[in-house]
Amino acid sequence: DAGVTQSPTHLIKTRGQHVTLRCSPISGHKSVSWYQQVLGQGPQFIFQYYEKEERGRGNFPDRFSARQFPNYSSELNVNALLLGDSALYLCASSLVGARGYTFGSGTRLTVV
Amino acid sequence: GDSVTQMEGPVTLSEEAFLTINCTYTATGYPSLFWYVQYPGEGLQLLLKATKADDKGSNKGFEATYRKETTSFHLEKGSVQVSDSAVYFCACLIQGAQKLVFGQGTRLTINP
């Protein structure tokens, strides 16, 4: 069975640009969450989506947005990139009501 | 607010040594508790979890017990191996919010 898949694995963007990161959850998982992990720190919660609706949002600016599609895949969008947005972006999926998440390998974003 | 505090690293041990990584949490209600492991260049892998007080999670020789009276979930292993070298994250799942709150991570290096 495929795990949580994220794309791309790496990318480099310039300050001010926009980026879209993609995530496909494990088959049957309807909940998708996004986390930002800055180098040397623990992951920070950005969003949770379930049934295409935002169910939770962390303390991130409005430049960060996300959506979930009917097949439960998800996109994370970041506008007006800043150097501080450089991080590993992790996607996690879960069954509804489950007490645990499965993480993808992440997308490493570098803003120059 | 909700938070997780981990023993600061890095931690360096010799092979077959005993390992303890301390973790305490602050959260309302009855969160579920987790240990995740991250190998270089990879995402997070669930190591073990506990969902209620006095539960013991275990996997691959690692153990942790959910202690509500001390709000702790310390990770232990009786005899570490070189392959255990990684970064370990303690996390709690906040009830209702369905978000994971992570500690800052502890880098573990095992020398042969």
PDB file of C-alpha atoms in Angstrom:
ATOM      1  CA  ASP A   1       0.000   0.000   0.000  1.00  0.00           C
ATOM      2  CA  ALA A   2       1.238   3.472  -0.832  1.00  0.00           C
ATOM      3  CA  GLY A   3       1.897   5.733   2.118  1.00  0.00           C
ATOM      4  CA  VAL A   4       1.386   9.471   2.173  1.00  0.00           C
ATOM      5  CA  THR A   5       2.987  10.903  -0.946  1.00  0.00           C
ATOM      6  CA  GLN A   6       4.171  14.472  -1.323  1.00  0.00           C
ATOM      7  CA  SER A   7       5.428  16.388  -4.313  1.00  0.00           C
ATOM      8  CA  PRO A   8       7.782  17.833  -5.177  1.00  0.00           C
ATOM      9  CA  THR A   9      10.457  16.517  -2.843  1.00  0.00           C
ATOM     10  CA  HIS A  10      12.613  19.614  -3.148  1.00  0.00           C
ATOM     11  CA  LEU A  11      12.246  23.026  -4.679  1.00  0.00           C
ATOM     12  CA  ILE A  12      13.920  26.398  -4.671  1.00  0.00           C
ATOM     13  CA  LYS A  13      11.968  29.620  -4.973  1.00  0.00           C
ATOM     14  CA  THR A  14      12.801  33.304  -4.936  1.00  0.00           C
ATOM     15  CA  ARG A  15      11.477  35.758  -2.371  1.00  0.00           C
ATOM     16  CA  GLY A  16       8.073  37.100  -3.367  1.00  0.00           C
ATOM     17  CA  GLN A  17       7.154  34.093  -5.478  1.00  0.00           C
ATOM     18  CA  HIS A  18       4.290  31.720  -4.908  1.00  0.00           C
ATOM     19  CA  VAL A  19       4.517  27.957  -4.282  1.00  0.00           C
ATOM     20  CA  THR A  20       2.087  25.021  -4.338  1.00  0.00           C
ATOM     21  CA  LEU A  21       2.848  21.802  -2.512  1.00  0.00           C
ATOM     22  CA  ARG A  22       0.841  18.635  -3.030  1.00  0.00           C
ATOM     23  CA  CYS A  23      -0.134  15.697  -0.861  1.00  0.00           C
ATOM     24  CA  SER A  24      -1.929  12.415  -1.492  1.00  0.00           C
ATOM     25  CA  PRO A  25      -3.158  10.657   1.646  1.00  0.00           C
ATOM     26  CA  ILE A  26      -3.209   6.965   2.346  1.00  0.00           C
ATOM     27  CA  SER A  27      -6.157   5.307   0.613  1.00  0.00           C
ATOM     28  CA  GLY A  28      -9.191   5.542   2.886  1.00  0.00           C
ATOM     29  CA  HIS A  29      -7.818   8.424   4.951  1.00  0.00           C
ATOM     30  CA  LYS A  30     -10.118  11.419   4.707  1.00  0.00           C
ATOM     31  CA  SER A  31      -8.242  13.825   6.966  1.00  0.00           C
ATOM     32  CA  VAL A  32      -5.108  15.676   5.859  1.00  0.00           C
ATOM     33  CA  SER A  33      -2.942  17.979   7.951  1.00  0.00           C
ATOM     34  CA  TRP A  34       0.008  20.201   7.076  1.00  0.00           C
ATOM     35  CA  TYR A  35       3.008  20.987   9.265  1.00  0.00           C
ATOM     36  CA  GLN A  36       6.026  23.243   8.854  1.00  0.00           C
ATOM     37  CA  GLN A  37       9.356  22.067  10.232  1.00  0.00           C
ATOM     38  CA  VAL A  38      12.086  24.673  10.355  1.00  0.00           C
ATOM     39  CA  LEU A  39      15.602  23.251  10.577  1.00  0.00           C
ATOM     40  CA  GLY A  40      16.435  22.171  14.098  1.00  0.00           C
ATOM     41  CA  GLN A  41      12.893  22.519  15.442  1.00  0.00           C
ATOM     42  CA  GLY A  42       9.814  20.397  15.884  1.00  0.00           C
ATOM     43  CA  PRO A  43       6.996  20.533  13.326  1.00  0.00           C
ATOM     44  CA  GLN A  44       4.401  23.288  13.715  1.00  0.00           C
ATOM     45  CA  PHE A  45       0.749  22.748  12.812  1.00  0.00           C
ATOM     46  CA  ILE A  46      -0.502  24.777   9.837  1.00  0.00           C
ATOM     47  CA  PHE A  47      -3.863  23.321   8.735  1.00  0.00           C
ATOM     48  CA  GLN A  48      -6.161  20.359   9.040  1.00  0.00           C
ATOM     49  CA  TYR A  49      -8.709  19.475   6.375  1.00  0.00           C
ATOM     50  CA  TYR A  50     -11.504  16.943   6.460  1.00  0.00           C
ATOM     51  CA  GLU A  51     -14.170  16.432   3.805  1.00  0.00           C
ATOM     52  CA  LYS A  52     -12.818  19.421   1.889  1.00  0.00           C
ATOM     53  CA  GLU A  53     -13.369  21.778   4.797  1.00  0.00           C
ATOM     54  CA  GLU A  54     -10.796  23.480   6.993  1.00  0.00           C
ATOM     55  CA  ARG A  55     -11.145  22.036  10.495  1.00  0.00           C
ATOM     56  CA  GLY A  56      -8.171  23.659  12.148  1.00  0.00           C
ATOM     57  CA  ARG A  57      -5.617  26.368  11.557  1.00  0.00           C
ATOM     58  CA  GLY A  58      -2.351  27.118  13.289  1.00  0.00           C
ATOM     59  CA  ASN A  59      -0.737  30.464  13.925  1.00  0.00           C
ATOM     60  CA  PHE A  60       0.364  31.219  10.376  1.00  0.00           C
ATOM     61  CA  PRO A  61      -0.256  34.346   8.278  1.00  0.00           C
ATOM     62  CA  ASP A  62      -2.889  34.577   5.558  1.00  0.00           C
ATOM     63  CA  ARG A  63      -0.172  34.029   2.966  1.00  0.00           C
ATOM     64  CA  PHE A  64      -0.643  30.353   3.777  1.00  0.00           C
ATOM     65  CA  SER A  65      -3.731  28.659   2.396  1.00  0.00           C
ATOM     66  CA  ALA A  66      -4.778  25.134   1.564  1.00  0.00           C
ATOM     67  CA  ARG A  67      -7.551  23.114   0.073  1.00  0.00           C
ATOM     68  CA  GLN A  68      -8.691  19.511  -0.123  1.00  0.00           C
ATOM     69  CA  PHE A  69     -10.099  17.873  -3.210  1.00  0.00           C
ATOM     70  CA  PRO A  70     -12.931  15.305  -3.580  1.00  0.00           C
ATOM     71  CA  ASN A  71     -10.342  12.497  -3.745  1.00  0.00           C
ATOM     72  CA  TYR A  72      -8.987  13.781  -0.370  1.00  0.00           C
ATOM     73  CA  SER A  73      -5.679  14.940  -1.808  1.00  0.00           C
ATOM     74  CA  SER A  74      -4.588  18.376  -0.709  1.00  0.00           C
ATOM     75  CA  GLU A  75      -2.580  21.396  -1.763  1.00  0.00           C
ATOM     76  CA  LEU A  76      -0.757  23.898   0.406  1.00  0.00           C
ATOM     77  CA  ASN A  77      -0.209  27.310  -1.136  1.00  0.00           C
ATOM     78  CA  VAL A  78       2.150  29.975   0.116  1.00  0.00           C
ATOM     79  CA  ASN A  79       2.150  33.466  -1.421  1.00  0.00           C
ATOM     80  CA  ALA A  80       4.748  36.202  -1.258  1.00  0.00           C
ATOM     81  CA  LEU A  81       7.465  33.871  -0.052  1.00  0.00           C
ATOM     82  CA  LEU A  82       9.859  35.054   2.629  1.00  0.00           C
ATOM     83  CA  LEU A  83      13.281  33.699   3.488  1.00  0.00           C
ATOM     84  CA  GLY A  84      11.772  32.473   6.754  1.00  0.00           C
ATOM     85  CA  ASP A  85       9.409  30.187   4.879  1.00  0.00           C
ATOM     86  CA  SER A  86      12.355  27.911   4.088  1.00  0.00           C
ATOM     87  CA  ALA A  87      11.491  24.652   5.802  1.00  0.00           C
ATOM     88  CA  LEU A  88      10.430  21.050   5.415  1.00  0.00           C
ATOM     89  CA  TYR A  89       6.683  20.934   4.817  1.00  0.00           C
ATOM     90  CA  LEU A  90       5.087  17.742   6.049  1.00  0.00           C
ATOM     91  CA  CYS A  91       1.714  16.324   5.180  1.00  0.00           C
ATOM     92  CA  ALA A  92      -0.017  13.806   7.429  1.00  0.00           C
ATOM     93  CA  SER A  93      -3.164  11.784   6.904  1.00  0.00           C
ATOM     94  CA  SER A  94      -5.425   9.920   9.262  1.00  0.00           C
ATOM     95  CA  LEU A  95      -8.682   8.068   9.556  1.00  0.00           C
ATOM     96  CA  VAL A  96     -11.476  10.122  11.069  1.00  0.00           C
ATOM     97  CA  GLY A  97     -11.350   9.906  14.818  1.00  0.00           C
ATOM     98  CA  ALA A  98      -8.091   8.010  14.787  1.00  0.00           C
ATOM     99  CA  ARG A  99      -5.562   8.813  17.413  1.00  0.00           C
ATOM    100  CA  GLY A 100      -2.565   8.953  15.166  1.00  0.00           C
ATOM    101  CA  TYR A 101      -1.208  10.344  11.955  1.00  0.00           C
ATOM    102  CA  THR A 102       0.967   8.972   9.156  1.00  0.00           C
ATOM    103  CA  PHE A 103       3.429  11.450   7.722  1.00  0.00           C
ATOM    104  CA  GLY A 104       4.841  11.783   4.246  1.00  0.00           C
ATOM    105  CA  SER A 105       8.529  12.358   3.575  1.00  0.00           C
ATOM    106  CA  GLY A 106       7.954  16.060   3.101  1.00  0.00           C
ATOM    107  CA  THR A 107       8.774  18.798   0.634  1.00  0.00           C
ATOM    108  CA  ARG A 108      11.918  20.757   1.353  1.00  0.00           C
ATOM    109  CA  LEU A 109      11.373  24.359   0.317  1.00  0.00           C
ATOM    110  CA  THR A 110      14.293  26.743   0.049  1.00  0.00           C
ATOM    111  CA  VAL A 111      13.576  30.438  -0.471  1.00  0.00           C
ATOM    112  CA  VAL A 112      16.496  32.490  -1.759  1.00  0.00           C
TER     113      VAL A 112
ATOM    114  CA  GLY B   1      -1.318  27.006  25.963  1.00  0.00           C
ATOM    115  CA  ASP B   2      -0.606  23.457  24.928  1.00  0.00           C
ATOM    116  CA  SER B   3       3.066  22.573  24.818  1.00  0.00           C
ATOM    117  CA  VAL B   4       5.569  19.724  24.907  1.00  0.00           C
ATOM    118  CA  THR B   5       9.015  20.002  26.456  1.00  0.00           C
ATOM    119  CA  GLN B   6      11.737  17.512  25.644  1.00  0.00           C
ATOM    120  CA  MET B   7      15.108  16.830  27.130  1.00  0.00           C
ATOM    121  CA  GLU B   8      17.613  18.976  25.297  1.00  0.00           C
ATOM    122  CA  GLY B   9      20.131  17.292  23.082  1.00  0.00           C
ATOM    123  CA  PRO B  10      22.216  16.284  21.485  1.00  0.00           C
ATOM    124  CA  VAL B  11      22.601  12.965  23.275  1.00  0.00           C
ATOM    125  CA  THR B  12      25.570  10.736  22.502  1.00  0.00           C
ATOM    126  CA  LEU B  13      25.786   7.175  23.813  1.00  0.00           C
ATOM    127  CA  SER B  14      27.800   4.062  23.201  1.00  0.00           C
ATOM    128  CA  GLU B  15      26.210   1.002  21.655  1.00  0.00           C
ATOM    129  CA  GLU B  16      24.300  -1.153  24.193  1.00  0.00           C
ATOM    130  CA  ALA B  17      23.896   1.762  26.627  1.00  0.00           C
ATOM    131  CA  PHE B  18      20.579   2.531  28.328  1.00  0.00           C
ATOM    132  CA  LEU B  19      18.602   5.411  26.847  1.00  0.00           C
ATOM    133  CA  THR B  20      16.160   7.825  28.452  1.00  0.00           C
ATOM    134  CA  ILE B  21      14.756  10.882  26.707  1.00  0.00           C
ATOM    135  CA  ASN B  22      12.514  12.934  28.958  1.00  0.00           C
ATOM    136  CA  CYS B  23       9.248  14.462  27.773  1.00  0.00           C
ATOM    137  CA  THR B  24       6.623  16.440  29.649  1.00  0.00           C
ATOM    138  CA  TYR B  25       3.475  18.019  28.315  1.00  0.00           C
ATOM    139  CA  THR B  26       0.970  20.734  29.150  1.00  0.00           C
ATOM    140  CA  ALA B  27      -2.503  20.195  27.740  1.00  0.00           C
ATOM    141  CA  THR B  28      -6.097  20.280  28.842  1.00  0.00           C
ATOM    142  CA  GLY B  29      -8.194  17.158  28.902  1.00  0.00           C
ATOM    143  CA  TYR B  30      -6.767  13.776  28.037  1.00  0.00           C
ATOM    144  CA  PRO B  31      -4.415  14.034  25.069  1.00  0.00           C
ATOM    145  CA  SER B  32      -2.930  11.056  23.284  1.00  0.00           C
ATOM    146  CA  LEU B  33       0.868  10.943  23.411  1.00  0.00           C
ATOM    147  CA  PHE B  34       3.359   9.920  20.751  1.00  0.00           C
ATOM    148  CA  TRP B  35       7.015   9.467  19.983  1.00  0.00           C
ATOM    149  CA  TYR B  36       8.084  10.015  16.395  1.00  0.00           C
ATOM    150  CA  VAL B  37      11.522   9.360  14.902  1.00  0.00           C
ATOM    151  CA  GLN B  38      13.111  11.228  12.010  1.00  0.00           C
ATOM    152  CA  TYR B  39      16.083   9.861  10.099  1.00  0.00           C
ATOM    153  CA  PRO B  40      18.257  12.233   8.052  1.00  0.00           C
ATOM    154  CA  GLY B  41      16.465  13.607   5.017  1.00  0.00           C
ATOM    155  CA  GLU B  42      13.211  11.837   5.825  1.00  0.00           C
ATOM    156  CA  GLY B  43       9.783  12.580   7.244  1.00  0.00           C
ATOM    157  CA  LEU B  44       8.455  11.460  10.615  1.00  0.00           C
ATOM    158  CA  GLN B  45       7.836   7.827  11.491  1.00  0.00           C
ATOM    159  CA  LEU B  46       5.560   6.879  14.353  1.00  0.00           C
ATOM    160  CA  LEU B  47       7.604   4.988  16.937  1.00  0.00           C
ATOM    161  CA  LEU B  48       4.980   4.383  19.626  1.00  0.00           C
ATOM    162  CA  LYS B  49       1.895   5.875  21.201  1.00  0.00           C
ATOM    163  CA  ALA B  50      -0.318   5.788  24.287  1.00  0.00           C
ATOM    164  CA  THR B  51      -3.883   7.005  24.408  1.00  0.00           C
ATOM    165  CA  LYS B  52      -4.753   7.000  28.112  1.00  0.00           C
ATOM    166  CA  ALA B  53      -3.169   7.260  31.528  1.00  0.00           C
ATOM    167  CA  ASP B  54      -0.915   4.352  32.552  1.00  0.00           C
ATOM    168  CA  ASP B  55      -0.835   2.970  29.004  1.00  0.00           C
ATOM    169  CA  LYS B  56       2.574   1.771  27.888  1.00  0.00           C
ATOM    170  CA  GLY B  57       3.521   2.151  24.241  1.00  0.00           C
ATOM    171  CA  SER B  58       6.289  -0.060  22.882  1.00  0.00           C
ATOM    172  CA  ASN B  59       8.004  -0.779  19.585  1.00  0.00           C
ATOM    173  CA  LYS B  60      11.448  -1.970  18.437  1.00  0.00           C
ATOM    174  CA  GLY B  61      12.676  -2.196  22.048  1.00  0.00           C
ATOM    175  CA  PHE B  62      11.565   1.357  22.878  1.00  0.00           C
ATOM    176  CA  GLU B  63       8.995   1.975  25.610  1.00  0.00           C
ATOM    177  CA  ALA B  64       7.160   4.947  27.104  1.00  0.00           C
ATOM    178  CA  THR B  65       4.467   5.096  29.803  1.00  0.00           C
ATOM    179  CA  TYR B  66       1.736   7.741  29.930  1.00  0.00           C
ATOM    180  CA  ARG B  67       2.021   9.267  33.416  1.00  0.00           C
ATOM    181  CA  LYS B  68      -0.831  11.672  33.991  1.00  0.00           C
ATOM    182  CA  GLU B  69       0.195  12.547  37.545  1.00  0.00           C
ATOM    183  CA  THR B  70       3.543  13.878  36.312  1.00  0.00           C
ATOM    184  CA  THR B  71       2.325  14.798  32.794  1.00  0.00           C
ATOM    185  CA  SER B  72       5.237  12.849  31.358  1.00  0.00           C
ATOM    186  CA  PHE B  73       5.929  10.342  28.587  1.00  0.00           C
ATOM    187  CA  HIS B  74       9.622   9.504  28.845  1.00  0.00           C
ATOM    188  CA  LEU B  75      11.179   7.346  26.119  1.00  0.00           C
ATOM    189  CA  GLU B  76      13.420   4.447  27.189  1.00  0.00           C
ATOM    190  CA  LYS B  77      15.404   1.666  25.566  1.00  0.00           C
ATOM    191  CA  GLY B  78      17.505  -0.867  27.393  1.00  0.00           C
ATOM    192  CA  SER B  79      20.253  -1.354  24.817  1.00  0.00           C
ATOM    193  CA  VAL B  80      20.679   1.089  21.955  1.00  0.00           C
ATOM    194  CA  GLN B  81      22.155   0.301  18.564  1.00  0.00           C
ATOM    195  CA  VAL B  82      23.990   2.434  16.022  1.00  0.00           C
ATOM    196  CA  SER B  83      20.892   2.240  13.817  1.00  0.00           C
ATOM    197  CA  ASP B  84      18.894   4.090  16.512  1.00  0.00           C
ATOM    198  CA  SER B  85      20.784   7.291  15.679  1.00  0.00           C
ATOM    199  CA  ALA B  86      18.110   9.805  14.645  1.00  0.00           C
ATOM    200  CA  VAL B  87      16.082  12.747  15.937  1.00  0.00           C
ATOM    201  CA  TYR B  88      13.265  11.831  18.318  1.00  0.00           C
ATOM    202  CA  PHE B  89      10.152  13.958  18.779  1.00  0.00           C
ATOM    203  CA  CYS B  90       7.614  13.747  21.569  1.00  0.00           C
ATOM    204  CA  ALA B  91       4.127  14.948  20.648  1.00  0.00           C
ATOM    205  CA  CYS B  92       0.622  15.192  22.047  1.00  0.00           C
ATOM    206  CA  LEU B  93      -2.633  15.161  20.146  1.00  0.00           C
ATOM    207  CA  ILE B  94      -4.845  17.941  21.429  1.00  0.00           C
ATOM    208  CA  GLN B  95      -8.403  16.734  22.027  1.00  0.00           C
ATOM    209  CA  GLY B  96     -10.953  18.407  19.830  1.00  0.00           C
ATOM    210  CA  ALA B  97      -8.386  20.413  17.903  1.00  0.00           C
ATOM    211  CA  GLN B  98      -7.014  17.327  16.149  1.00  0.00           C
ATOM    212  CA  LYS B  99      -3.569  18.836  15.953  1.00  0.00           C
ATOM    213  CA  LEU B 100      -0.250  17.460  17.092  1.00  0.00           C
ATOM    214  CA  VAL B 101       1.919  19.638  19.300  1.00  0.00           C
ATOM    215  CA  PHE B 102       5.582  18.637  19.087  1.00  0.00           C
ATOM    216  CA  GLY B 103       8.578  19.072  21.303  1.00  0.00           C
ATOM    217  CA  GLN B 104      11.736  20.557  19.861  1.00  0.00           C
ATOM    218  CA  GLY B 105      13.316  17.182  19.169  1.00  0.00           C
ATOM    219  CA  THR B 106      16.296  15.352  20.640  1.00  0.00           C
ATOM    220  CA  ARG B 107      19.161  14.306  18.374  1.00  0.00           C
ATOM    221  CA  LEU B 108      20.530  10.919  19.394  1.00  0.00           C
ATOM    222  CA  THR B 109      23.885   9.614  18.195  1.00  0.00           C
ATOM    223  CA  ILE B 110      25.016   6.090  19.020  1.00  0.00           C
ATOM    224  CA  ASN B 111      28.709   5.307  18.646  1.00  0.00           C
ATOM    225  CA  PRO B 112      29.928   1.753  17.973  1.00  0.00           C
TER     226      PRO B 112
END
